[in-house]
Tab-separated table of C-alpha atoms in Angstrom:
chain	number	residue	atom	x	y	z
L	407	UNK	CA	0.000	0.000	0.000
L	408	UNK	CA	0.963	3.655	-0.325
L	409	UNK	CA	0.106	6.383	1.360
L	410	UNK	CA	0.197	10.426	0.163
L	411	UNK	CA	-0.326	13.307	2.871
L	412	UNK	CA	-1.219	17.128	3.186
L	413	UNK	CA	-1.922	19.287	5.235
L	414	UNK	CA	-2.740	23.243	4.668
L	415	UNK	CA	-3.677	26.065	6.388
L	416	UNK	CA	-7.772	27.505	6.002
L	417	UNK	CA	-6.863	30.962	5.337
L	418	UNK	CA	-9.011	33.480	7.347
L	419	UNK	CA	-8.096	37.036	6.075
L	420	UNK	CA	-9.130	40.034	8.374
L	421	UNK	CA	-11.715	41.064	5.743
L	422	UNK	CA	-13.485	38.278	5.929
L	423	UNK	CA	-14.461	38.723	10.252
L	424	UNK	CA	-16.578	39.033	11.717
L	425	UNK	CA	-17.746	35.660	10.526
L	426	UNK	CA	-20.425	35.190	13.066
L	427	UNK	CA	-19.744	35.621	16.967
L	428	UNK	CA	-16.057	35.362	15.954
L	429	UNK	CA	-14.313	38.392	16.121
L	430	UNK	CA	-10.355	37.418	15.829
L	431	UNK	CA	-8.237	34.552	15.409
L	432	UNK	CA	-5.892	33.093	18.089
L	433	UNK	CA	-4.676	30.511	15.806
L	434	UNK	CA	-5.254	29.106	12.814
L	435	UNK	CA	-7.627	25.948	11.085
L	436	UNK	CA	-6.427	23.395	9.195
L	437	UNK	CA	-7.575	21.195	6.757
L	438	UNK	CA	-5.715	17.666	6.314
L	439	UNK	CA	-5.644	14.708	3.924
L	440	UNK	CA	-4.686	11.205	3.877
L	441	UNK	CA	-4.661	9.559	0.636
L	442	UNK	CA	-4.295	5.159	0.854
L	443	UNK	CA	-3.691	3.916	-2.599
L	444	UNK	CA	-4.043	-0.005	-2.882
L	445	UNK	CA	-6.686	-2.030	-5.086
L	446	UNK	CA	-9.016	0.669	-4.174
L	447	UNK	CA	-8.116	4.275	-3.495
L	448	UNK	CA	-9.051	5.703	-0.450
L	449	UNK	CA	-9.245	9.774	0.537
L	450	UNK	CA	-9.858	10.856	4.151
L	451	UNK	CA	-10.543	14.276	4.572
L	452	UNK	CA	-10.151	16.301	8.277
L	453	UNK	CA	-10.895	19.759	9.105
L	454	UNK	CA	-10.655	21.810	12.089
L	455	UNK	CA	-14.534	22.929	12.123
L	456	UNK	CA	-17.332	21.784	14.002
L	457	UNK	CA	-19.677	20.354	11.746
L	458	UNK	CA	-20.370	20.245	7.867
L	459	UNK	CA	-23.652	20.124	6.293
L	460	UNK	CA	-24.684	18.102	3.769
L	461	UNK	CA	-23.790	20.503	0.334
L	462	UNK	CA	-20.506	21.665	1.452
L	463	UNK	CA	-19.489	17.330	2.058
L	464	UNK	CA	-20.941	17.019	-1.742
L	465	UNK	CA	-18.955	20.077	-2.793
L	466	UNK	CA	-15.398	18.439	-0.977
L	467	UNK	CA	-16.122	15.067	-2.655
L	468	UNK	CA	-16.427	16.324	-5.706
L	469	UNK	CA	-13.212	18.625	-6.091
L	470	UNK	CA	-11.730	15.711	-4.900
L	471	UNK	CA	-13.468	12.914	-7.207
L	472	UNK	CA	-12.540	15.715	-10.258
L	473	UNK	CA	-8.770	15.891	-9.006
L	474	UNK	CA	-8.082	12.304	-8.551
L	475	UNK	CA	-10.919	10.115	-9.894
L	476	UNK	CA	-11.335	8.665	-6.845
L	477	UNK	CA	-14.796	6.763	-6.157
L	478	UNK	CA	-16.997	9.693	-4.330
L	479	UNK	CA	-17.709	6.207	-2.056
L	480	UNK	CA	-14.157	5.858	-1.278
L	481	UNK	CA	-14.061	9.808	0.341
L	482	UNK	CA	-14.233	10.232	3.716
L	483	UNK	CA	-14.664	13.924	5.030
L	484	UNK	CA	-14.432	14.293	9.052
L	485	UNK	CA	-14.131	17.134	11.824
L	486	UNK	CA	-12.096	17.562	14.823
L	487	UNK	CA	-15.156	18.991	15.998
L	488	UNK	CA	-13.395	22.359	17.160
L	489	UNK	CA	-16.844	24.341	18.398
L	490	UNK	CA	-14.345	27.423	18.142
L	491	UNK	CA	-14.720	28.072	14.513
L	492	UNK	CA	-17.199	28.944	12.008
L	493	UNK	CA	-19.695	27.301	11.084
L	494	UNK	CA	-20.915	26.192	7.645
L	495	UNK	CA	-24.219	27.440	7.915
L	496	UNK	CA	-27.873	26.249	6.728
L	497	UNK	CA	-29.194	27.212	3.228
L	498	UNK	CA	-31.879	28.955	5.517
L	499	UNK	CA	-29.242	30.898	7.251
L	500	UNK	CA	-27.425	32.110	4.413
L	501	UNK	CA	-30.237	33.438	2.692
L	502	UNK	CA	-31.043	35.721	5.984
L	503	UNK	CA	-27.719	37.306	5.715
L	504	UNK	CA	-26.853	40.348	4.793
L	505	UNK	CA	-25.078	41.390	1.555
L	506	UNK	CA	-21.704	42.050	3.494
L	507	UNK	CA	-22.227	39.086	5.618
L	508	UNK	CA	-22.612	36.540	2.853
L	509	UNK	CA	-19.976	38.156	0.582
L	510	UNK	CA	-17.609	37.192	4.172
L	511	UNK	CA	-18.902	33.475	4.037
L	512	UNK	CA	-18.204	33.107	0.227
L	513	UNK	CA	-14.589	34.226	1.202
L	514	UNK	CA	-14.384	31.137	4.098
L	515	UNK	CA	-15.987	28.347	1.773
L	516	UNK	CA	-13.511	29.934	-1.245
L	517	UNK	CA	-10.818	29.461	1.921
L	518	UNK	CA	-11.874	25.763	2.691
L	519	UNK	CA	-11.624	25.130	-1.457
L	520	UNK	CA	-8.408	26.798	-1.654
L	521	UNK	CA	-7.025	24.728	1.120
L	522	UNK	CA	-8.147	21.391	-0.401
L	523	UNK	CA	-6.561	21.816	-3.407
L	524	UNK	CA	-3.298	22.229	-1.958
L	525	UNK	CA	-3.715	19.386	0.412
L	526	UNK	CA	-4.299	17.163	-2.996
L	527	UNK	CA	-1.346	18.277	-4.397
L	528	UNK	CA	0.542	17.611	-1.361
L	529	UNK	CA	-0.476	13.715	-1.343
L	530	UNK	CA	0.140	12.606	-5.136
L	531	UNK	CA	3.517	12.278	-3.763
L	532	UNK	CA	3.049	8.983	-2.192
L	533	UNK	CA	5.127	6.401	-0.271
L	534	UNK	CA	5.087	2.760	0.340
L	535	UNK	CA	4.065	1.900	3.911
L	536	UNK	CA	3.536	-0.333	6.427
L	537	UNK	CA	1.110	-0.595	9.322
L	538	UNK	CA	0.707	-0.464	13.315
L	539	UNK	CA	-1.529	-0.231	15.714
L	540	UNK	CA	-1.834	0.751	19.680
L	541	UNK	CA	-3.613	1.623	21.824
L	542	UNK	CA	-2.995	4.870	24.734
L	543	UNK	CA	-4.377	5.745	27.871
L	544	UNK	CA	-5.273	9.660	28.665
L	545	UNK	CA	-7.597	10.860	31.247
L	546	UNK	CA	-8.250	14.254	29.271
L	547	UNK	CA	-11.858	13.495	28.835
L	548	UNK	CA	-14.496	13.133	31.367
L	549	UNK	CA	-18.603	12.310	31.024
L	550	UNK	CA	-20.013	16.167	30.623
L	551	UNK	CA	-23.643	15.031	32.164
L	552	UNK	CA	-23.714	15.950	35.981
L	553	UNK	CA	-26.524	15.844	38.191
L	554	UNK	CA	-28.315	19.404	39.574
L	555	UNK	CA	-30.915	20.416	42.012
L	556	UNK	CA	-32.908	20.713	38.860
L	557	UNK	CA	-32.133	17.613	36.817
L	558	UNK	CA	-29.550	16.534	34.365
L	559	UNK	CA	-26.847	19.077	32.654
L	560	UNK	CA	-23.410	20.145	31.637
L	561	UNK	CA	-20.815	20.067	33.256
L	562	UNK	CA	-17.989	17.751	34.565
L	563	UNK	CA	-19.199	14.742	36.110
L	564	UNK	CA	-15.744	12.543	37.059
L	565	UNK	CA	-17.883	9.416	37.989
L	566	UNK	CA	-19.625	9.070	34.575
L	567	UNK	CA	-18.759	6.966	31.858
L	568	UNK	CA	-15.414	7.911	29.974
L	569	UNK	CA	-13.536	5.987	27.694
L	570	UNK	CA	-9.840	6.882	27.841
L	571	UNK	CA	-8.300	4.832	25.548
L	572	UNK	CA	-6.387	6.150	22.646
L	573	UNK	CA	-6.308	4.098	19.174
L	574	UNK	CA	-3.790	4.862	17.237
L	575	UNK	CA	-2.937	3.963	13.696
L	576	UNK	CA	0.892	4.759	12.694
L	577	UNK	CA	1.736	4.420	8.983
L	578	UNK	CA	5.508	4.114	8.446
L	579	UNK	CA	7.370	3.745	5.489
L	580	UNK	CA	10.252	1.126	4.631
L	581	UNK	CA	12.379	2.029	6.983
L	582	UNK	CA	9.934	2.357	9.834
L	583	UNK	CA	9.609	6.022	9.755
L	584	UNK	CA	6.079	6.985	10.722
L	585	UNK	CA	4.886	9.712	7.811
L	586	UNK	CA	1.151	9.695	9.607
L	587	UNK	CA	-0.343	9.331	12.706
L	588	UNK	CA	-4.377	8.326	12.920
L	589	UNK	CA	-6.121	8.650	16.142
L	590	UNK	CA	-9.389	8.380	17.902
L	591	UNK	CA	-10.227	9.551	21.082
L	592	UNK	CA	-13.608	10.226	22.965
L	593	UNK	CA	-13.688	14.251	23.579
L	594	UNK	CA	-15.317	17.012	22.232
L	595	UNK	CA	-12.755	19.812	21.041
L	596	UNK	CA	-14.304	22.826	23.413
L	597	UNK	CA	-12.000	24.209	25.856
L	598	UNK	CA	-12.781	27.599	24.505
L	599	UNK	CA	-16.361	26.941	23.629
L	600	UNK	CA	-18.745	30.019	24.485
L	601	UNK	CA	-15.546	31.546	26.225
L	602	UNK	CA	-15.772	35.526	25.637
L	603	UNK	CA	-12.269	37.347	24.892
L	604	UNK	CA	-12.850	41.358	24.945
L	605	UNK	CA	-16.507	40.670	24.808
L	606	UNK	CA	-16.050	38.276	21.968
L	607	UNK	CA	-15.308	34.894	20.750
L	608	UNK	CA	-11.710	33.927	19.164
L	609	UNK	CA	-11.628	31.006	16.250
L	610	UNK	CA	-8.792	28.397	18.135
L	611	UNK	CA	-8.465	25.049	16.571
L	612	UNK	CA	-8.898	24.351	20.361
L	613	UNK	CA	-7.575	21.110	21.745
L	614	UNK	CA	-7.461	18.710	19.497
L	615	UNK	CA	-5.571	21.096	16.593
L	616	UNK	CA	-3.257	21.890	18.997
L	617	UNK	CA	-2.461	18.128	20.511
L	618	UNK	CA	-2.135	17.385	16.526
L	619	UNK	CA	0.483	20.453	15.464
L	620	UNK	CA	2.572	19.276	18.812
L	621	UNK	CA	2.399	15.582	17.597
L	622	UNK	CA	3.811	16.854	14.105
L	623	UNK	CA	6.535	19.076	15.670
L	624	UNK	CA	7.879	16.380	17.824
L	625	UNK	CA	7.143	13.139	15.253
L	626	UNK	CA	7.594	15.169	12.255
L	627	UNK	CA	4.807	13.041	10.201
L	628	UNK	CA	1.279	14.042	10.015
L	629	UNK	CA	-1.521	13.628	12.971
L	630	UNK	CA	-5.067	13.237	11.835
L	631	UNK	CA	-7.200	12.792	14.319
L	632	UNK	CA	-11.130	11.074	13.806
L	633	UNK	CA	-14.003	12.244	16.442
L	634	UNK	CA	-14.318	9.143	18.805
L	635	UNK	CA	-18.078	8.612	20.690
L	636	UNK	CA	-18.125	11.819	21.957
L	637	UNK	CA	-21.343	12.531	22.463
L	638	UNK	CA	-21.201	12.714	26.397
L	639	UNK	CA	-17.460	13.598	26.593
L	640	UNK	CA	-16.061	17.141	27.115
L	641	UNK	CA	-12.479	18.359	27.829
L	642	UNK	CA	-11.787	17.842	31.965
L	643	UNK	CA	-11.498	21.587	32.083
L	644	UNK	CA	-13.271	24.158	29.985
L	645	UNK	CA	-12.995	28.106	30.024
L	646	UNK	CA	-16.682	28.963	30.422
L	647	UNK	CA	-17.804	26.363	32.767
L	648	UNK	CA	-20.594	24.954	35.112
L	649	UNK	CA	-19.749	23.698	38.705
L	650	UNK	CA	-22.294	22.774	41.230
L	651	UNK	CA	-22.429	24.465	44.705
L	652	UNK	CA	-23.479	22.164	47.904
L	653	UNK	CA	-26.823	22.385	47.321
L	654	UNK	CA	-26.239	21.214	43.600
L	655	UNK	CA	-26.773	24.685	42.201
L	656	UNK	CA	-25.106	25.498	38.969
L	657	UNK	CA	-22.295	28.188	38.999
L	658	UNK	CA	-21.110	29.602	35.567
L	659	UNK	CA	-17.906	30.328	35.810
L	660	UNK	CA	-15.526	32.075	32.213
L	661	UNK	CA	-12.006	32.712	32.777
L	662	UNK	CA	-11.717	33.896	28.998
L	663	UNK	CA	-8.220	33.791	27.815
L	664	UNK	CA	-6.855	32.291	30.816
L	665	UNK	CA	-8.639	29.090	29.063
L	666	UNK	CA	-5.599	29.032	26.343
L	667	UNK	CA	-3.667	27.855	29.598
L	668	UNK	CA	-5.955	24.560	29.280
L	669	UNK	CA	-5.645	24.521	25.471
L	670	UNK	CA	-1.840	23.987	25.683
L	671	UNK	CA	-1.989	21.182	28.539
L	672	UNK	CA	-4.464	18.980	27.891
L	673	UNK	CA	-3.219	19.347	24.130
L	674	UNK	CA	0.249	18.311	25.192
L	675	UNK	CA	-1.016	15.882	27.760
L	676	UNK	CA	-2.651	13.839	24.955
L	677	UNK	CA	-0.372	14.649	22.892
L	678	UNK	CA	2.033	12.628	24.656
L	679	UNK	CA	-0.071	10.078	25.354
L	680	UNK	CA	0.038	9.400	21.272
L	681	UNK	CA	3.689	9.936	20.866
L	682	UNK	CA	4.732	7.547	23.523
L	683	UNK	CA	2.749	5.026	22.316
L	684	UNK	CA	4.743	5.182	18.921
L	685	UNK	CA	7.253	2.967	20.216
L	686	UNK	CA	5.530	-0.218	21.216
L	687	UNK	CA	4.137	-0.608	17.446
L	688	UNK	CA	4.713	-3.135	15.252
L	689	UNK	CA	4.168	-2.694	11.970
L	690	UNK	CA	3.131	-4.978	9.133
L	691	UNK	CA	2.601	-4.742	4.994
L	692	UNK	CA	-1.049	-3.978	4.134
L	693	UNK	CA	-2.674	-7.297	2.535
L	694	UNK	CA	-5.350	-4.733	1.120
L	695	UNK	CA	-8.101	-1.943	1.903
L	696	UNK	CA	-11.667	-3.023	2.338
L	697	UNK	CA	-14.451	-0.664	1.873
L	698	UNK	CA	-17.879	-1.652	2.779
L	699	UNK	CA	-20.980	0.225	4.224
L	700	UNK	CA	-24.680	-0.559	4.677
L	701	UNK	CA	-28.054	0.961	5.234
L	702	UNK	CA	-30.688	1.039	8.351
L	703	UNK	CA	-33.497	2.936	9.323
L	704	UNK	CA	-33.589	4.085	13.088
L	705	UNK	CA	-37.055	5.275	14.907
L	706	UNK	CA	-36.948	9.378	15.369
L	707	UNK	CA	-37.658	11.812	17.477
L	708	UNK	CA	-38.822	15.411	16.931
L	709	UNK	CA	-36.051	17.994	18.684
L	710	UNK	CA	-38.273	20.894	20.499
L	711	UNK	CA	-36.980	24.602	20.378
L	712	UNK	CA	-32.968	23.534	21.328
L	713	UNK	CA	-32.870	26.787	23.082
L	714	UNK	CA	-35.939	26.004	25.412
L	715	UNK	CA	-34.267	22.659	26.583
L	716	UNK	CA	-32.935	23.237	30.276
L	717	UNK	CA	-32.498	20.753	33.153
L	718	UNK	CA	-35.345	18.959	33.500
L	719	UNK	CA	-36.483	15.700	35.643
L	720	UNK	CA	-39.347	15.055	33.806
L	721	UNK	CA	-39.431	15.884	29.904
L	722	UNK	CA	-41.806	14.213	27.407
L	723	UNK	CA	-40.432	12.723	24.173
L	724	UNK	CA	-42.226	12.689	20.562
L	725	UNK	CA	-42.046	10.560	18.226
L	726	UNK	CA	-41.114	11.167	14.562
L	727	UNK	CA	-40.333	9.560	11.446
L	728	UNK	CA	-37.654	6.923	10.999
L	729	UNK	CA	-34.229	8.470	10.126
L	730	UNK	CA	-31.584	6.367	7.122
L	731	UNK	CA	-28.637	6.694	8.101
L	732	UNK	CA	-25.455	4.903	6.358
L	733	UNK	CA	-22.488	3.540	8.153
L	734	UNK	CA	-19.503	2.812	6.335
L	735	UNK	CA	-16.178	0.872	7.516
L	736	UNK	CA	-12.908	0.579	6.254
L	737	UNK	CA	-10.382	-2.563	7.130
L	738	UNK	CA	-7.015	-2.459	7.354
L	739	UNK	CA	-5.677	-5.853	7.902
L	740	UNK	CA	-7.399	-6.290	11.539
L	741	UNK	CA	-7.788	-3.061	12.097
L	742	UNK	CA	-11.689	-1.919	11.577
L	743	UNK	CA	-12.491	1.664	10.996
L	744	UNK	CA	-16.154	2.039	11.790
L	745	UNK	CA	-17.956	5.804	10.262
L	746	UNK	CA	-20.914	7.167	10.982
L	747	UNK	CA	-22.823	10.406	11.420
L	748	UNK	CA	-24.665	10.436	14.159
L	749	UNK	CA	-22.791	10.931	18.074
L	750	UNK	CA	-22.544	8.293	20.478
L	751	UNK	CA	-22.521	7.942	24.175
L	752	UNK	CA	-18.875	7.042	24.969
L	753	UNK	CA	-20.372	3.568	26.519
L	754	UNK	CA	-21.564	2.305	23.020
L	755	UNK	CA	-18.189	3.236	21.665
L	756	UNK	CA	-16.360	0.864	24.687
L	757	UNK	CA	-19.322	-1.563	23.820
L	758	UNK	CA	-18.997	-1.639	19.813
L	759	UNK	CA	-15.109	-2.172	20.297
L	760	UNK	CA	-15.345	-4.463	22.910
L	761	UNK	CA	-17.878	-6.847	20.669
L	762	UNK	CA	-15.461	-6.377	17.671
L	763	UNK	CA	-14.587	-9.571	15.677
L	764	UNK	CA	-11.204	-7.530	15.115
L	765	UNK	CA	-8.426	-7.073	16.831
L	766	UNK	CA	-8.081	-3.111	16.691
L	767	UNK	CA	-11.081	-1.298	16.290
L	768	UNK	CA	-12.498	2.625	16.216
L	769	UNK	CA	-15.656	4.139	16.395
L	770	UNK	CA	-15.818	7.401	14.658
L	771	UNK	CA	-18.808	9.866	14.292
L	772	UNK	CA	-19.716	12.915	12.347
L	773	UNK	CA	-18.391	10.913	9.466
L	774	UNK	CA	-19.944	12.185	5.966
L	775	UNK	CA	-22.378	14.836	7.891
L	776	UNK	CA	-23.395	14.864	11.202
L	777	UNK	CA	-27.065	13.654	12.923
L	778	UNK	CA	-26.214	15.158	16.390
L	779	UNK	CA	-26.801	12.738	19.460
L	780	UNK	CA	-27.807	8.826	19.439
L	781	UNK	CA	-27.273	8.416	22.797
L	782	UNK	CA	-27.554	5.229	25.228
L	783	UNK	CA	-30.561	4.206	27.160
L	784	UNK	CA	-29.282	5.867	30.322
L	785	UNK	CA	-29.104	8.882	28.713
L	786	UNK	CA	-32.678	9.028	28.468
L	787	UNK	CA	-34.055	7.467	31.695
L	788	UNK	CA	-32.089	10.716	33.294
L	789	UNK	CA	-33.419	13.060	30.216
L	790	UNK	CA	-29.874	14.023	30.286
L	791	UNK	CA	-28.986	17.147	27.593
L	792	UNK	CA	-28.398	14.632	24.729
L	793	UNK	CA	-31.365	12.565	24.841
L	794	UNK	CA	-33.598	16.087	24.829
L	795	UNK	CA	-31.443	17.291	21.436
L	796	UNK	CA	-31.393	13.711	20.032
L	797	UNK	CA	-33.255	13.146	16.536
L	798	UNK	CA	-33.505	9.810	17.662
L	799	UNK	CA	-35.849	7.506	19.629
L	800	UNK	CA	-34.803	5.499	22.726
L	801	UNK	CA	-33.228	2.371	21.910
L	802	UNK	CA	-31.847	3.086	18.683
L	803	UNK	CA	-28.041	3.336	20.397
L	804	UNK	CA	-28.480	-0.219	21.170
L	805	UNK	CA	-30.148	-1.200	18.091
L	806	UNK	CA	-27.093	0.789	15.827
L	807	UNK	CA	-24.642	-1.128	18.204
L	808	UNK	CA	-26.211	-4.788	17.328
L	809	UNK	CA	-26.250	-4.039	13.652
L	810	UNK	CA	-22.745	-2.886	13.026
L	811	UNK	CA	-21.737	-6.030	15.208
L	812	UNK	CA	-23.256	-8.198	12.722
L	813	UNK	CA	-22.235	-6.249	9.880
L	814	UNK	CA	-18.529	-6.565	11.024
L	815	UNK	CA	-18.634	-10.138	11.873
L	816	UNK	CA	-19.958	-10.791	8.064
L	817	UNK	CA	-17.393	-9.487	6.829
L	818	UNK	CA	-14.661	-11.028	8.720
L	819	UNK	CA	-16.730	-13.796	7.416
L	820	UNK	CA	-15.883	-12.696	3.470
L	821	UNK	CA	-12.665	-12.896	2.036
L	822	UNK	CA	-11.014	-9.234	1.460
L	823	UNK	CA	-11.511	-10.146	-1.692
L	824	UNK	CA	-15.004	-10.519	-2.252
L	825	UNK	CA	-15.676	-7.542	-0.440
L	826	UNK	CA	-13.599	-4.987	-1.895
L	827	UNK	CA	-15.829	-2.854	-4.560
């Protein structure tokens, strides 16, 4: 197998702010790409942005499809899921926006292009490699669902559910060199979330772009990272955050910039956790890459005014239509790369890994688009913050958990063969 990389910078120029809330720019977005080249080709696509919605995904895969003729099937677009950036907004939204204001978000999608195109051109130069996997350990997560006076909320809660393992995928070339670094990890990328700098917010590629740039200073390949089950999981500490007071009050607390202090620790701290981890790989040839994906329906749920949802002990769910959603994997020898859109409870991650009929296995979300929360059953018997702002009816966690299971140990079944397309 070979492997091409690249990695460029999503140029925000001072004419094009305010974009949104965001008023300056502590540091800067990136965009990176991983191109596998085998019997199929394979393009995985991360950017340092929150979400994507459905037309801007489209308008990635093809630029890239018309650059390299690479199946649109075989493109993978992700986020690090930085909340400190702007957003790609709703067809809705744009067409409120003023003439100035839309002529700025032209500039940041132009940006985003711009940026792709030079990460292509990057990765035609490709290498032969070989490749490892391990898994780390790093307590820079923790379950974000405490319990108030008033019912479920955000916050910190060390005694929920937190998966702190690390996988990590290290692609070296023939002389063992690693040229990239893939990793999955449970945590939302919001240290500086909602954190107010001179009465304003600051784009930051937040945690997880700078535990990535420290990993490429020190390593000297490239670190893409892929959103873990995150859907429960914030950074230990935040900037603006909620504690609770004896009586289980809230207390908002924002230390605004001081929050950068928290950026650069817990960024190093997992940082590290990746890097010395590098050593204890062995690495193998790839037989091949295996791309397969499959279709289910999963029972909805209609999401009330998000803005009106507060703590609440008792909160009454409605039903809506079912929702399709498409999960896709990619193998790797025994390693299983499992995509999907919607975000999980960190406990179905554990329990999807856990059930695995490989060896190595991740669970990443907002994969091709995001779905918001799928949360567990727990989730709901508490009417925690993700089961109120879930598009999706209890049980479906569980049932998504069973069917990718299945799907995974039919493959394994298959010969790589058979199932490459």
């Amino acid at each position: 197998m070979k492997l091409g990389i690249g990695k460029s910078i999503i140029k925000i120029e001072d004419d094009m702010l305010p974009l949104e809330n965001f008023h300056s720019i502590h540091d800067e977005l990136h965009l990176r790409l991983i191109w596998l080249k085998d019997k199929i080709d394979c393009i995985l696509v991360s950017l340092e942005m929150t979400s994507l919605r459905e037309y801007e995904i489209e308008n990635i895969k093809n630029k890239i499809y018309k650059e390299t003729l690479v199946n649109k099937e075989h493109i993978i677009i992700t986020v690090t899921h930085s909340f400190s950036s702007p957003h790609i907004r709703s067809k809705e939204a744009i067409e409120k926006m003023t003439l100035e204001e839309k002529k700025r978000y032209e500039k940041y999608l132009k940006s985003i292009d711009i940026a792709l195109l030079e990460a292509i051109e990057q990765s035609r130069n490709k290498q032969e490699v070989k490749i490892g996997f391990q898994n780390a350990y790093c307590s820079v997560n923790v379950s974000r669902d405490m319990l108030t006076d008033k019912g479920w909320w955000l916050g910190a809660n060390d005694l929920g559910i937190s998966d702190k393992s690390v996988g990590i995928i290290s692609f070296n070339d023939v002389n063992d060199v690693p040229i990239c670094i893939l990793y999955n990890y449970d945590v939302q990328s919001s240290i500086m979330d909602h954190s107010k700098i001179d009465n304003s917010y600051q784009i930051t590629s937040d945690l997880i772009g700078h535990c990535s740039d420290y990993i490429e200073k020190q390593v000297g390949c490239l670190a893409f990272f892929m959103l873990g089950s995150a859907g429960d999981q914030s950074p230990v500490f935040k900037a603006n955050h909620n504690l609770l007071d004896k009586n289980k009050q809230i207390i908002s607390e924002d230390i605004g910039k001081d929050g950068y202090v928290f950026v650069n620790a817990l960024g190093k701290k997992l940082a590290y956790a990746v890097i010395n981890a590098l050593d204890k790989i062995e690495t193998k040839n790839v037989d091949s890459i295996v791309y397969s994906s499959f279709v289910k329906n999963y029972l909805g749920q209609e999401i009330l005014d998000i803005k009106a949802i507060t703590p609440s002990k008792e909160y009454i769910y409605q039903r809506a239509k079912e929702r399709e959603e498409l999960i896709e994997i990619l193998i790797l020898n025994e390693i299983a790369i499992v995509m999907l859109k919607p975000e999980l409870s960190s406990h179905t991650g554990m329990s999807i890994k856990s059930k695995s009929p490989y060896h190595h296995t991740f669970v990443c979300t907002m994969v091709n688009g995001s779905a918001k929360y799928m949360p567990d059953q727990l989730a709901y018997d508490r009417n925690t913050y993700e089961a109120m702002n879930s598009m999706y009816w209890r049980g479906s966690s569980e049932k998504l958990e069973e069917d990718i299971i299945q799907y995974l140990y039919k493959i394994k079944g298959e010969t790589n063969e058979s199932w490459n397309k």
